[in-house]
């Protein structure tokens, strides 16, 4: 005949403590926010601007100088690099197409033919005190260097 069923002890699960619940919910929320930020469609803006010094047009030490304007994102994604603007050195103007909305440190260089910066690297990507927030398409960002 059949054997009697033994009183087996099933493994019991303990309820999670409030701290464990908080940690799990917090981790899920952080993962969701990070995933949204990583995969969300990025709004791209076109910007233009002018670089002046003391409110006046740039004065080049030599005739064939080149203006460089670089936008470095303050919060940078792993697949994102600084963006160099298209510059008209004689007019002191720049243009960037398809720049992601956000906050940027703006670097400015005035290079001569020997790649020497007339601004003495005061406004290079690591030291520039110039910050701008890109928020709208066709935004104009004018930079006045001291």
Coordinates of N, CA and C in Angstrom, one line a residue:
X1 N 0.8 -1.2 0.0 CA 0.0 0.0 0.0 C 0.9 1.2 0.0
X2 N 0.2 2.3 0.1 CA 1.0 3.5 0.0 C 1.5 3.9 1.4
X3 N 2.6 4.5 1.3 CA 3.3 4.9 2.6 C 2.7 6.2 3.1
X4 N 2.6 6.4 4.3 CA 2.1 7.6 4.8 C 3.0 8.8 4.5
X5 N 2.4 9.9 4.2 CA 3.2 11.1 3.9 C 3.8 11.6 5.1
X6 N 5.1 11.8 5.0 CA 5.8 12.3 6.2 C 5.6 13.8 6.3
X7 N 5.6 14.3 7.5 CA 5.4 15.7 7.7 C 6.6 16.4 7.2
X8 N 6.6 16.8 6.0 CA 7.8 17.5 5.4 C 7.8 18.9 5.8
X9 N 8.9 19.5 6.0 CA 9.0 20.9 6.3 C 9.4 21.6 5.0
X10 N 8.5 22.4 4.5 CA 8.8 23.2 3.3 C 9.7 24.4 3.8
X11 N 10.6 24.8 2.9 CA 11.4 26.0 3.3 C 10.5 27.2 3.3
X12 N 10.7 28.0 4.4 CA 9.9 29.2 4.5 C 10.7 30.4 4.1
X13 N 10.0 31.4 3.6 CA 10.7 32.6 3.2 C 10.4 33.6 4.2
X14 N 11.5 34.4 4.5 CA 11.3 35.5 5.5 C 10.8 36.7 4.7
X15 N 10.0 37.5 5.3 CA 9.6 38.7 4.7 C 10.8 39.7 4.6
X16 N 10.8 40.5 3.6 CA 11.9 41.5 3.5 C 11.7 42.6 4.6
X17 N 12.8 43.1 5.1 CA 12.7 44.2 6.1 C 12.4 45.5 5.3
X18 N 11.9 46.5 6.0 CA 11.7 47.7 5.4 C 12.9 48.3 4.7
X19 N 14.0 48.1 5.3 CA 15.3 48.6 4.7 C 15.6 47.9 3.4
X20 N 15.4 46.6 3.3 CA 15.6 45.9 2.1 C 14.6 46.3 1.0
X21 N 13.4 46.5 1.4 CA 12.4 47.0 0.4 C 12.8 48.4 -0.1
X22 N 13.2 49.3 0.8 CA 13.7 50.6 0.3 C 14.9 50.5 -0.6
X23 N 15.8 49.6 -0.3 CA 17.0 49.5 -1.2 C 16.6 49.0 -2.6
X24 N 15.8 48.0 -2.6 CA 15.3 47.4 -3.9 C 14.6 48.4 -4.7
X25 N 13.6 49.1 -4.1 CA 12.9 50.2 -4.8 C 13.8 51.3 -5.3
X26 N 14.8 51.7 -4.5 CA 15.7 52.7 -4.8 C 16.6 52.3 -6.0
X27 N 17.1 51.0 -6.0 CA 17.9 50.5 -7.1 C 17.1 50.4 -8.4
X28 N 15.8 50.0 -8.3 CA 15.0 49.9 -9.5 C 14.7 51.3 -10.1
X29 N 14.5 52.3 -9.2 CA 14.2 53.7 -9.6 C 15.5 54.3 -10.3
X30 N 16.6 54.1 -9.7 CA 17.9 54.6 -10.3 C 18.1 53.9 -11.7
X31 N 17.9 52.6 -11.8 CA 18.0 51.9 -13.1 C 17.0 52.5 -14.1
X32 N 15.8 52.7 -13.7 CA 14.8 53.3 -14.6 C 15.2 54.7 -15.1
X33 N 15.6 55.5 -14.2 CA 16.0 56.9 -14.5 C 17.3 56.8 -15.4
X34 N 18.2 56.0 -15.1 CA 19.4 55.9 -15.9 C 19.1 55.4 -17.3
X35 N 18.2 54.4 -17.4 CA 17.9 53.8 -18.7 C 17.1 54.8 -19.5
X36 N 16.2 55.6 -18.9 CA 15.5 56.6 -19.6 C 16.5 57.7 -20.1
X37 N 17.4 58.1 -19.3 CA 18.4 59.1 -19.7 C 19.3 58.6 -20.8
X38 N 19.7 57.3 -20.8 CA 20.6 56.8 -21.8 C 19.9 56.6 -23.1
X39 N 18.6 56.1 -23.1 CA 17.9 55.7 -24.3 C 16.9 56.8 -24.8
X40 N 16.7 57.8 -24.0 CA 15.7 58.8 -24.5 C 16.2 59.5 -25.7
X41 N 15.3 59.9 -26.6 CA 15.7 60.6 -27.8 C 16.3 62.0 -27.4
X42 N 17.4 62.3 -27.9 CA 18.1 63.5 -27.6 C 17.7 64.6 -28.5
X43 N 17.3 65.7 -27.9 CA 16.9 66.9 -28.6 C 18.1 67.6 -29.1
X44 N 18.3 67.8 -30.4 CA 19.4 68.4 -31.0 C 19.1 69.8 -31.4
X45 N 20.0 70.8 -31.1 CA 19.8 72.2 -31.4 C 20.9 72.7 -32.3
X46 N 20.5 73.7 -33.1 CA 21.5 74.4 -34.0 C 21.7 75.7 -33.3
X47 N 23.0 76.1 -33.1 CA 23.3 77.3 -32.4 C 24.3 78.1 -33.3
X48 N 24.3 79.4 -33.1 CA 25.2 80.3 -33.7 C 25.7 81.3 -32.7
X49 N 26.7 82.1 -33.0 CA 27.2 83.1 -32.1 C 28.4 83.8 -32.6
X50 N 28.8 84.8 -31.8 CA 29.9 85.7 -32.1 C 30.9 85.7 -30.9
X51 N 32.2 85.7 -31.2 CA 33.2 85.8 -30.2 C 33.8 87.2 -30.3
X52 N 33.7 88.0 -29.2 CA 34.3 89.3 -29.1 C 35.2 89.4 -27.9
X53 N 36.0 90.4 -27.9 CA 36.9 90.6 -26.8 C 36.8 92.0 -26.3
X54 N 36.3 92.2 -25.0 CA 36.0 93.5 -24.5 C 34.9 94.2 -25.3
X55 N 34.0 93.5 -25.9 CA 32.9 94.1 -26.6 C 33.3 94.4 -28.0
X56 N 34.5 94.2 -28.4 CA 35.0 94.6 -29.8 C 35.3 93.3 -30.6
X57 N 35.4 93.5 -31.9 CA 35.8 92.3 -32.7 C 37.2 91.8 -32.3
X58 N 37.4 90.6 -32.6 CA 38.7 90.0 -32.3 C 39.8 90.6 -33.1
X59 N 41.0 90.9 -32.5 CA 42.1 91.4 -33.2 C 43.2 90.3 -33.2
X60 N 43.5 89.9 -34.4 CA 44.5 88.8 -34.6 C 45.9 89.3 -34.7
X61 N 46.8 88.7 -34.0 CA 48.2 89.1 -34.0 C 48.8 88.9 -35.4
X62 N 48.4 87.9 -36.1 CA 48.9 87.7 -37.5 C 47.7 87.4 -38.4
X63 N 47.9 87.6 -39.7 CA 46.8 87.6 -40.6 C 46.0 86.3 -40.8
X64 N 46.7 85.2 -40.6 CA 46.1 83.9 -40.9 C 45.7 83.1 -39.7
X65 N 45.2 83.8 -38.7 CA 44.8 83.1 -37.4 C 43.5 82.3 -37.6
X66 N 43.3 81.3 -36.7 CA 42.2 80.5 -36.8 C 41.5 80.5 -35.4
X67 N 40.2 80.7 -35.5 CA 39.3 80.7 -34.3 C 38.8 79.3 -34.1
X68 N 38.9 78.8 -32.9 CA 38.4 77.5 -32.5 C 37.4 77.7 -31.3
X69 N 36.2 77.2 -31.4 CA 35.2 77.2 -30.4 C 34.8 75.8 -30.1
X70 N 34.9 75.3 -28.9 CA 34.6 73.9 -28.6 C 33.6 73.9 -27.4
X71 N 32.6 73.1 -27.6 CA 31.5 72.9 -26.6 C 31.8 71.5 -25.9
X72 N 32.1 71.6 -24.6 CA 32.3 70.4 -23.8 C 31.1 70.1 -22.9
X73 N 30.4 69.0 -23.0 CA 29.2 68.8 -22.1 C 29.7 68.7 -20.7
X74 N 28.9 69.3 -19.8 CA 29.2 69.2 -18.4 C 29.0 67.8 -17.9
X75 N 27.8 67.2 -18.3 CA 27.5 65.8 -18.0 C 27.6 65.1 -19.3
X76 N 28.7 64.3 -19.4 CA 29.0 63.7 -20.7 C 28.7 62.2 -20.7
X77 N 28.0 61.8 -21.8 CA 27.7 60.4 -21.9 C 28.9 59.7 -22.4
X78 N 29.0 58.4 -22.3 CA 30.2 57.6 -22.6 C 30.5 57.7 -24.2
X79 N 29.4 57.9 -24.9 CA 29.6 57.9 -26.4 C 29.6 59.3 -26.9
X80 N 29.8 60.3 -26.1 CA 29.7 61.7 -26.5 C 31.1 62.4 -26.4
X81 N 31.5 63.1 -27.4 CA 32.8 63.8 -27.4 C 32.5 65.3 -27.4
X82 N 33.5 66.1 -27.1 CA 33.3 67.6 -27.2 C 33.0 67.9 -28.7
X83 N 32.3 69.0 -28.9 CA 31.9 69.4 -30.3 C 32.6 70.7 -30.7
X84 N 33.3 70.6 -31.8 CA 34.0 71.8 -32.3 C 33.0 72.5 -33.3
X85 N 32.9 73.8 -33.1 CA 32.1 74.6 -34.0 C 32.8 75.0 -35.3
X86 N 32.0 75.2 -36.3 CA 32.5 75.7 -37.6 C 32.7 77.2 -37.4
X87 N 33.9 77.7 -37.6 CA 34.2 79.1 -37.3 C 34.6 79.9 -38.5
X88 N 34.2 81.2 -38.5 CA 34.7 82.1 -39.5 C 35.6 83.1 -38.7
X89 N 36.9 82.8 -38.9 CA 37.9 83.6 -38.1 C 37.9 85.1 -38.3
X90 N 37.7 85.5 -39.5 CA 37.7 86.9 -39.8 C 36.5 87.6 -39.2
X91 N 35.3 87.0 -39.3 CA 34.1 87.6 -38.7 C 34.0 87.4 -37.2
X92 N 34.7 86.4 -36.7 CA 34.6 86.0 -35.3 C 33.3 85.3 -35.0
X93 N 32.7 84.6 -35.9 CA 31.4 83.9 -35.7 C 31.6 82.4 -35.7
X94 N 30.6 81.7 -35.1 CA 30.7 80.3 -35.1 C 29.3 79.7 -35.3
X95 N 29.2 78.4 -35.7 CA 28.0 77.7 -35.9 C 28.2 76.3 -35.5
X96 N 27.2 75.7 -34.8 CA 27.2 74.3 -34.4 C 25.8 73.7 -34.8
X97 N 25.8 72.6 -35.6 CA 24.6 72.0 -36.0 C 24.4 70.7 -35.1
X98 N 23.2 70.5 -34.7 CA 22.8 69.3 -34.0 C 23.6 69.1 -32.7
X99 N 23.6 70.1 -31.9 CA 24.2 70.0 -30.5 C 23.1 69.6 -29.5
X100 N 23.4 68.6 -28.7 CA 22.4 68.1 -27.7 C 22.1 69.2 -26.7
X101 N 20.8 69.3 -26.3 CA 20.5 70.3 -25.3 C 21.2 70.0 -24.0
X102 N 21.6 71.0 -23.2 CA 22.3 70.8 -22.0 C 23.2 71.9 -21.6
X103 N 24.0 71.7 -20.6 CA 25.0 72.7 -20.1 C 26.4 72.3 -20.7
X104 N 27.1 73.4 -21.1 CA 28.4 73.2 -21.7 C 29.4 74.1 -21.2
X105 N 30.6 73.7 -21.1 CA 31.8 74.6 -20.9 C 32.3 74.9 -22.3
X106 N 32.5 76.2 -22.5 CA 32.9 76.6 -23.9 C 34.4 77.0 -23.9
X107 N 35.1 76.3 -24.8 CA 36.5 76.6 -24.9 C 36.7 77.5 -26.2
X108 N 37.6 78.5 -26.1 CA 37.9 79.4 -27.2 C 39.4 79.5 -27.4
X109 N 39.9 79.3 -28.6 CA 41.3 79.4 -28.9 C 41.4 80.4 -30.1
X110 N 42.5 81.1 -30.1 CA 42.9 82.0 -31.3 C 44.3 81.5 -31.7
X111 N 44.3 80.5 -32.6 CA 45.6 79.9 -33.0 C 46.2 80.7 -34.2
X112 N 47.6 80.8 -34.2 CA 48.3 81.3 -35.3 C 48.8 80.1 -36.2
X113 N 49.6 80.4 -37.2 CA 50.1 79.4 -38.1 C 51.0 78.4 -37.4
X114 N 51.5 78.7 -36.2 CA 52.4 77.8 -35.5 C 51.6 77.1 -34.4
X115 N 50.3 77.2 -34.4 CA 49.4 76.6 -33.4 C 49.6 77.1 -32.0
X116 N 50.0 78.4 -31.9 CA 50.2 79.1 -30.6 C 48.9 79.8 -30.4
X117 N 48.4 79.7 -29.2 CA 47.1 80.3 -28.8 C 47.4 81.8 -28.3
X118 N 46.8 82.8 -29.0 CA 46.9 84.2 -28.6 C 46.3 84.4 -27.3
X119 N 45.4 83.6 -26.9 CA 44.7 83.7 -25.6 C 45.4 83.0 -24.4
X120 N 46.6 82.4 -24.8 CA 47.4 81.7 -23.8 C 46.7 80.6 -23.0
X121 N 45.9 79.9 -23.7 CA 45.1 78.7 -23.1 C 44.3 79.1 -21.9
X122 N 43.9 80.4 -21.7 CA 43.1 80.7 -20.6 C 41.7 80.2 -20.8
X123 N 41.3 79.9 -22.0 CA 39.9 79.4 -22.3 C 39.9 78.0 -22.9
X124 N 40.9 77.2 -22.5 CA 41.0 75.8 -23.1 C 39.9 75.0 -22.4
X125 N 39.6 73.8 -22.9 CA 38.5 73.0 -22.4 C 38.7 72.7 -20.9
X126 N 39.8 72.6 -20.4 CA 40.0 72.3 -18.9 C 39.9 73.5 -18.0
X127 N 40.2 74.7 -18.6 CA 40.3 75.9 -17.7 C 39.2 77.0 -18.0
X128 N 38.5 76.8 -19.0 CA 37.6 77.9 -19.4 C 36.5 78.2 -18.4
X129 N 36.4 79.5 -18.0 CA 35.3 79.9 -17.1 C 34.0 80.1 -17.8
X130 N 33.9 79.9 -19.1 CA 32.7 80.2 -19.9 C 31.8 79.0 -19.9
X131 N 30.6 79.2 -19.4 CA 29.5 78.1 -19.4 C 28.3 78.7 -20.0
X132 N 27.7 77.8 -20.8 CA 26.4 78.2 -21.5 C 25.5 77.0 -21.5
X133 N 24.2 77.3 -21.4 CA 23.1 76.3 -21.5 C 22.5 76.3 -22.8
X134 N 22.5 75.2 -23.5 CA 21.8 75.1 -24.8 C 20.4 74.6 -24.6
X135 N 19.4 75.4 -24.9 CA 18.0 75.1 -24.6 C 17.1 75.1 -25.8
X136 N 17.4 75.9 -26.8 CA 16.5 76.1 -27.9 C 17.1 76.0 -29.3
X137 N 16.4 75.7 -30.3 CA 16.9 75.6 -31.6 C 17.1 77.0 -32.1
X138 N 18.2 77.2 -32.9 CA 18.6 78.5 -33.5 C 18.9 79.5 -32.4
X139 N 19.4 79.0 -31.3 CA 19.8 79.8 -30.1 C 21.1 80.6 -30.5
X140 N 21.2 81.8 -30.1 CA 22.4 82.7 -30.3 C 23.2 82.8 -29.0
X141 N 24.4 82.3 -29.1 CA 25.3 82.4 -27.9 C 26.5 83.3 -28.2
X142 N 26.5 84.5 -27.7 CA 27.6 85.4 -27.9 C 28.5 85.3 -26.8
X143 N 29.8 85.3 -27.1 CA 30.9 85.1 -26.1 C 31.7 86.3 -26.1
X144 N 31.8 87.0 -25.0 CA 32.7 88.2 -24.9 C 33.8 87.9 -23.9
X145 N 35.0 87.7 -24.5 CA 36.2 87.4 -23.7 C 36.7 88.6 -23.0
X146 N 37.2 88.5 -21.7 CA 37.7 89.6 -21.0 C 39.1 90.1 -21.6

